[in-house]
JSON list of C-alpha atoms in Angstrom, two decimals:
[
{"chain": "G", "resi": 1181, "resn": "UNK", "atom": "CA", "xyz": [86.19, 89.92, 132.36]},
{"chain": "G", "resi": 1182, "resn": "UNK", "atom": "CA", "xyz": [86.62, 89.71, 128.58]},
{"chain": "G", "resi": 1183, "resn": "UNK", "atom": "CA", "xyz": [89.37, 91.88, 127.16]},
{"chain": "G", "resi": 1184, "resn": "UNK", "atom": "CA", "xyz": [89.87, 93.10, 123.63]},
{"chain": "G", "resi": 1185, "resn": "UNK", "atom": "CA", "xyz": [86.48, 92.02, 122.31]},
{"chain": "G", "resi": 1186, "resn": "UNK", "atom": "CA", "xyz": [84.72, 94.07, 119.62]},
{"chain": "G", "resi": 1187, "resn": "UNK", "atom": "CA", "xyz": [80.95, 94.25, 119.30]},
{"chain": "G", "resi": 1188, "resn": "UNK", "atom": "CA", "xyz": [79.41, 95.57, 116.08]},
{"chain": "G", "resi": 1189, "resn": "UNK", "atom": "CA", "xyz": [76.34, 97.68, 116.92]},
{"chain": "G", "resi": 1190, "resn": "UNK", "atom": "CA", "xyz": [73.40, 96.94, 114.65]},
{"chain": "G", "resi": 1191, "resn": "UNK", "atom": "CA", "xyz": [70.86, 99.22, 116.36]},
{"chain": "G", "resi": 1192, "resn": "UNK", "atom": "CA", "xyz": [70.25, 101.40, 119.39]},
{"chain": "G", "resi": 1193, "resn": "UNK", "atom": "CA", "xyz": [66.64, 101.77, 120.59]},
{"chain": "G", "resi": 1194, "resn": "UNK", "atom": "CA", "xyz": [64.58, 102.90, 123.54]},
{"chain": "G", "resi": 1195, "resn": "UNK", "atom": "CA", "xyz": [62.37, 100.11, 124.80]},
{"chain": "G", "resi": 1196, "resn": "UNK", "atom": "CA", "xyz": [58.84, 100.63, 126.20]},
{"chain": "G", "resi": 1197, "resn": "UNK", "atom": "CA", "xyz": [60.30, 100.97, 129.73]},
{"chain": "G", "resi": 1198, "resn": "UNK", "atom": "CA", "xyz": [62.43, 103.92, 128.55]},
{"chain": "G", "resi": 1199, "resn": "UNK", "atom": "CA", "xyz": [65.72, 102.00, 128.71]},
{"chain": "G", "resi": 1200, "resn": "UNK", "atom": "CA", "xyz": [68.30, 102.41, 125.95]},
{"chain": "G", "resi": 1201, "resn": "UNK", "atom": "CA", "xyz": [69.15, 99.03, 124.46]},
{"chain": "G", "resi": 1202, "resn": "UNK", "atom": "CA", "xyz": [72.17, 98.33, 122.26]},
{"chain": "G", "resi": 1203, "resn": "UNK", "atom": "CA", "xyz": [71.75, 95.50, 119.76]},
{"chain": "G", "resi": 1204, "resn": "UNK", "atom": "CA", "xyz": [75.10, 94.04, 118.81]},
{"chain": "G", "resi": 1205, "resn": "UNK", "atom": "CA", "xyz": [77.10, 91.10, 117.58]},
{"chain": "G", "resi": 1206, "resn": "UNK", "atom": "CA", "xyz": [80.62, 90.17, 118.75]},
{"chain": "G", "resi": 1207, "resn": "UNK", "atom": "CA", "xyz": [83.03, 90.30, 115.79]},
{"chain": "G", "resi": 1208, "resn": "UNK", "atom": "CA", "xyz": [85.26, 87.48, 117.01]},
{"chain": "G", "resi": 1209, "resn": "UNK", "atom": "CA", "xyz": [84.02, 83.90, 116.69]},
{"chain": "G", "resi": 1210, "resn": "UNK", "atom": "CA", "xyz": [86.42, 82.80, 119.43]},
{"chain": "G", "resi": 1211, "resn": "UNK", "atom": "CA", "xyz": [85.17, 85.07, 122.21]},
{"chain": "G", "resi": 1212, "resn": "UNK", "atom": "CA", "xyz": [82.28, 87.17, 123.39]},
{"chain": "G", "resi": 1213, "resn": "UNK", "atom": "CA", "xyz": [81.14, 89.60, 126.05]},
{"chain": "G", "resi": 1214, "resn": "UNK", "atom": "CA", "xyz": [79.75, 88.85, 129.48]},
{"chain": "G", "resi": 1215, "resn": "UNK", "atom": "CA", "xyz": [77.64, 90.65, 132.03]},
{"chain": "G", "resi": 1216, "resn": "UNK", "atom": "CA", "xyz": [80.10, 92.83, 133.95]},
{"chain": "G", "resi": 1217, "resn": "UNK", "atom": "CA", "xyz": [82.41, 93.52, 131.01]},
{"chain": "G", "resi": 1218, "resn": "UNK", "atom": "CA", "xyz": [83.16, 97.19, 130.31]},
{"chain": "G", "resi": 1219, "resn": "UNK", "atom": "CA", "xyz": [83.35, 98.82, 126.90]},
{"chain": "G", "resi": 1220, "resn": "UNK", "atom": "CA", "xyz": [86.13, 101.42, 126.92]},
{"chain": "G", "resi": 1221, "resn": "UNK", "atom": "CA", "xyz": [86.15, 102.60, 123.27]},
{"chain": "G", "resi": 1222, "resn": "UNK", "atom": "CA", "xyz": [83.61, 103.41, 120.61]},
{"chain": "G", "resi": 1223, "resn": "UNK", "atom": "CA", "xyz": [84.79, 103.80, 117.01]},
{"chain": "G", "resi": 1224, "resn": "UNK", "atom": "CA", "xyz": [83.97, 103.20, 113.37]},
{"chain": "G", "resi": 1225, "resn": "UNK", "atom": "CA", "xyz": [85.82, 101.68, 110.45]},
{"chain": "G", "resi": 1226, "resn": "UNK", "atom": "CA", "xyz": [85.47, 102.65, 106.80]},
{"chain": "G", "resi": 1227, "resn": "UNK", "atom": "CA", "xyz": [82.90, 100.74, 104.75]},
{"chain": "G", "resi": 1228, "resn": "UNK", "atom": "CA", "xyz": [85.69, 99.85, 102.30]},
{"chain": "G", "resi": 1229, "resn": "UNK", "atom": "CA", "xyz": [87.77, 98.24, 105.06]},
{"chain": "G", "resi": 1230, "resn": "UNK", "atom": "CA", "xyz": [84.71, 96.40, 106.34]},
{"chain": "G", "resi": 1231, "resn": "UNK", "atom": "CA", "xyz": [83.83, 95.07, 102.86]},
{"chain": "G", "resi": 1232, "resn": "UNK", "atom": "CA", "xyz": [87.39, 93.94, 102.21]},
{"chain": "G", "resi": 1233, "resn": "UNK", "atom": "CA", "xyz": [87.78, 92.37, 105.65]},
{"chain": "G", "resi": 1234, "resn": "UNK", "atom": "CA", "xyz": [90.95, 94.34, 106.33]},
{"chain": "G", "resi": 1235, "resn": "UNK", "atom": "CA", "xyz": [92.69, 93.00, 109.44]},
{"chain": "G", "resi": 1236, "resn": "UNK", "atom": "CA", "xyz": [93.30, 95.74, 112.03]},
{"chain": "G", "resi": 1237, "resn": "UNK", "atom": "CA", "xyz": [91.58, 98.52, 110.04]},
{"chain": "G", "resi": 1238, "resn": "UNK", "atom": "CA", "xyz": [92.10, 102.18, 110.92]},
{"chain": "G", "resi": 1239, "resn": "UNK", "atom": "CA", "xyz": [89.78, 103.32, 113.70]},
{"chain": "G", "resi": 1240, "resn": "UNK", "atom": "CA", "xyz": [87.74, 106.42, 112.87]},
{"chain": "G", "resi": 1241, "resn": "UNK", "atom": "CA", "xyz": [85.79, 108.78, 115.15]},
{"chain": "G", "resi": 1242, "resn": "UNK", "atom": "CA", "xyz": [87.25, 107.18, 118.28]},
{"chain": "G", "resi": 1243, "resn": "UNK", "atom": "CA", "xyz": [85.58, 108.10, 121.59]},
{"chain": "G", "resi": 1244, "resn": "UNK", "atom": "CA", "xyz": [86.41, 106.89, 125.07]},
{"chain": "G", "resi": 1245, "resn": "UNK", "atom": "CA", "xyz": [83.43, 105.43, 126.93]},
{"chain": "G", "resi": 1246, "resn": "UNK", "atom": "CA", "xyz": [82.92, 103.50, 130.15]},
{"chain": "G", "resi": 1247, "resn": "UNK", "atom": "CA", "xyz": [79.88, 101.30, 129.67]},
{"chain": "G", "resi": 1248, "resn": "UNK", "atom": "CA", "xyz": [79.42, 98.25, 131.91]},
{"chain": "G", "resi": 1249, "resn": "UNK", "atom": "CA", "xyz": [77.15, 95.49, 130.61]},
{"chain": "G", "resi": 1250, "resn": "UNK", "atom": "CA", "xyz": [74.42, 94.99, 133.22]},
{"chain": "G", "resi": 1251, "resn": "UNK", "atom": "CA", "xyz": [72.20, 92.55, 131.32]},
{"chain": "G", "resi": 1252, "resn": "UNK", "atom": "CA", "xyz": [72.18, 90.60, 128.06]},
{"chain": "G", "resi": 1253, "resn": "UNK", "atom": "CA", "xyz": [69.01, 89.31, 126.41]},
{"chain": "G", "resi": 1254, "resn": "UNK", "atom": "CA", "xyz": [68.62, 86.97, 123.46]},
{"chain": "G", "resi": 1255, "resn": "UNK", "atom": "CA", "xyz": [65.79, 85.14, 121.82]},
{"chain": "G", "resi": 1256, "resn": "UNK", "atom": "CA", "xyz": [62.77, 87.21, 122.75]},
{"chain": "G", "resi": 1257, "resn": "UNK", "atom": "CA", "xyz": [63.92, 88.41, 126.12]},
{"chain": "G", "resi": 1258, "resn": "UNK", "atom": "CA", "xyz": [65.73, 85.32, 127.43]},
{"chain": "G", "resi": 1259, "resn": "UNK", "atom": "CA", "xyz": [68.42, 86.62, 129.78]},
{"chain": "G", "resi": 1260, "resn": "UNK", "atom": "CA", "xyz": [71.90, 85.14, 129.31]},
{"chain": "G", "resi": 1261, "resn": "UNK", "atom": "CA", "xyz": [75.26, 85.67, 131.02]},
{"chain": "G", "resi": 1262, "resn": "UNK", "atom": "CA", "xyz": [77.30, 85.84, 127.80]},
{"chain": "G", "resi": 1263, "resn": "UNK", "atom": "CA", "xyz": [76.89, 86.83, 124.16]},
{"chain": "G", "resi": 1264, "resn": "UNK", "atom": "CA", "xyz": [79.36, 84.68, 122.24]},
{"chain": "G", "resi": 1265, "resn": "UNK", "atom": "CA", "xyz": [80.56, 85.46, 118.72]},
{"chain": "G", "resi": 1266, "resn": "UNK", "atom": "CA", "xyz": [80.45, 81.86, 117.54]},
{"chain": "G", "resi": 1267, "resn": "UNK", "atom": "CA", "xyz": [76.65, 81.80, 117.80]},
{"chain": "G", "resi": 1268, "resn": "UNK", "atom": "CA", "xyz": [76.33, 84.46, 115.11]},
{"chain": "G", "resi": 1269, "resn": "UNK", "atom": "CA", "xyz": [73.39, 85.89, 117.02]},
{"chain": "G", "resi": 1270, "resn": "UNK", "atom": "CA", "xyz": [72.69, 89.49, 117.86]},
{"chain": "G", "resi": 1271, "resn": "UNK", "atom": "CA", "xyz": [71.93, 90.22, 121.49]},
{"chain": "G", "resi": 1272, "resn": "UNK", "atom": "CA", "xyz": [70.33, 93.08, 123.40]},
{"chain": "G", "resi": 1273, "resn": "UNK", "atom": "CA", "xyz": [72.89, 94.72, 125.67]},
{"chain": "G", "resi": 1274, "resn": "UNK", "atom": "CA", "xyz": [71.85, 96.84, 128.63]},
{"chain": "G", "resi": 1275, "resn": "UNK", "atom": "CA", "xyz": [74.64, 99.08, 129.90]},
{"chain": "G", "resi": 1276, "resn": "UNK", "atom": "CA", "xyz": [75.34, 101.66, 132.58]},
{"chain": "G", "resi": 1277, "resn": "UNK", "atom": "CA", "xyz": [78.06, 104.28, 132.75]},
{"chain": "G", "resi": 1278, "resn": "UNK", "atom": "CA", "xyz": [79.23, 107.14, 130.58]},
{"chain": "G", "resi": 1279, "resn": "UNK", "atom": "CA", "xyz": [79.32, 107.58, 126.83]},
{"chain": "G", "resi": 1280, "resn": "UNK", "atom": "CA", "xyz": [76.03, 105.99, 125.84]},
{"chain": "G", "resi": 1281, "resn": "UNK", "atom": "CA", "xyz": [75.21, 109.06, 123.74]},
{"chain": "G", "resi": 1282, "resn": "UNK", "atom": "CA", "xyz": [78.23, 108.19, 121.54]},
{"chain": "G", "resi": 1283, "resn": "UNK", "atom": "CA", "xyz": [76.87, 104.75, 120.60]},
{"chain": "G", "resi": 1284, "resn": "UNK", "atom": "CA", "xyz": [75.23, 104.65, 117.17]},
{"chain": "G", "resi": 1285, "resn": "UNK", "atom": "CA", "xyz": [74.28, 101.95, 114.67]},
{"chain": "G", "resi": 1286, "resn": "UNK", "atom": "CA", "xyz": [77.26, 100.64, 112.67]},
{"chain": "G", "resi": 1287, "resn": "UNK", "atom": "CA", "xyz": [79.86, 101.62, 115.26]},
{"chain": "G", "resi": 1288, "resn": "UNK", "atom": "CA", "xyz": [82.03, 99.21, 117.19]},
{"chain": "G", "resi": 1289, "resn": "UNK", "atom": "CA", "xyz": [82.42, 98.93, 120.94]},
{"chain": "G", "resi": 1290, "resn": "UNK", "atom": "CA", "xyz": [85.66, 97.57, 122.38]},
{"chain": "G", "resi": 1291, "resn": "UNK", "atom": "CA", "xyz": [86.28, 96.06, 125.83]}
]
């Protein structure tokens, strides 16, 4: 299980099957998230801190969540076991658990 990984949420949509899908990109080029990992926090950072690349920026609007990754898709629906930051690609994350209503575009999820 990956620990301490942040995923930047680019979008949250409902697909044609009625499932909520989180589109995100791991912030760290050295690690990623895997099927089975659990997001435990949802938060935001200021746009100024993001622009300046501030290390360890202040977390805003922090909410506890418990969202387990059940499936990851990339490249037009190709299922993968891991979304790695070094690829620079956004993936579709399917999750189960509590706190999904707190996930919005431009927030961060933390394992």
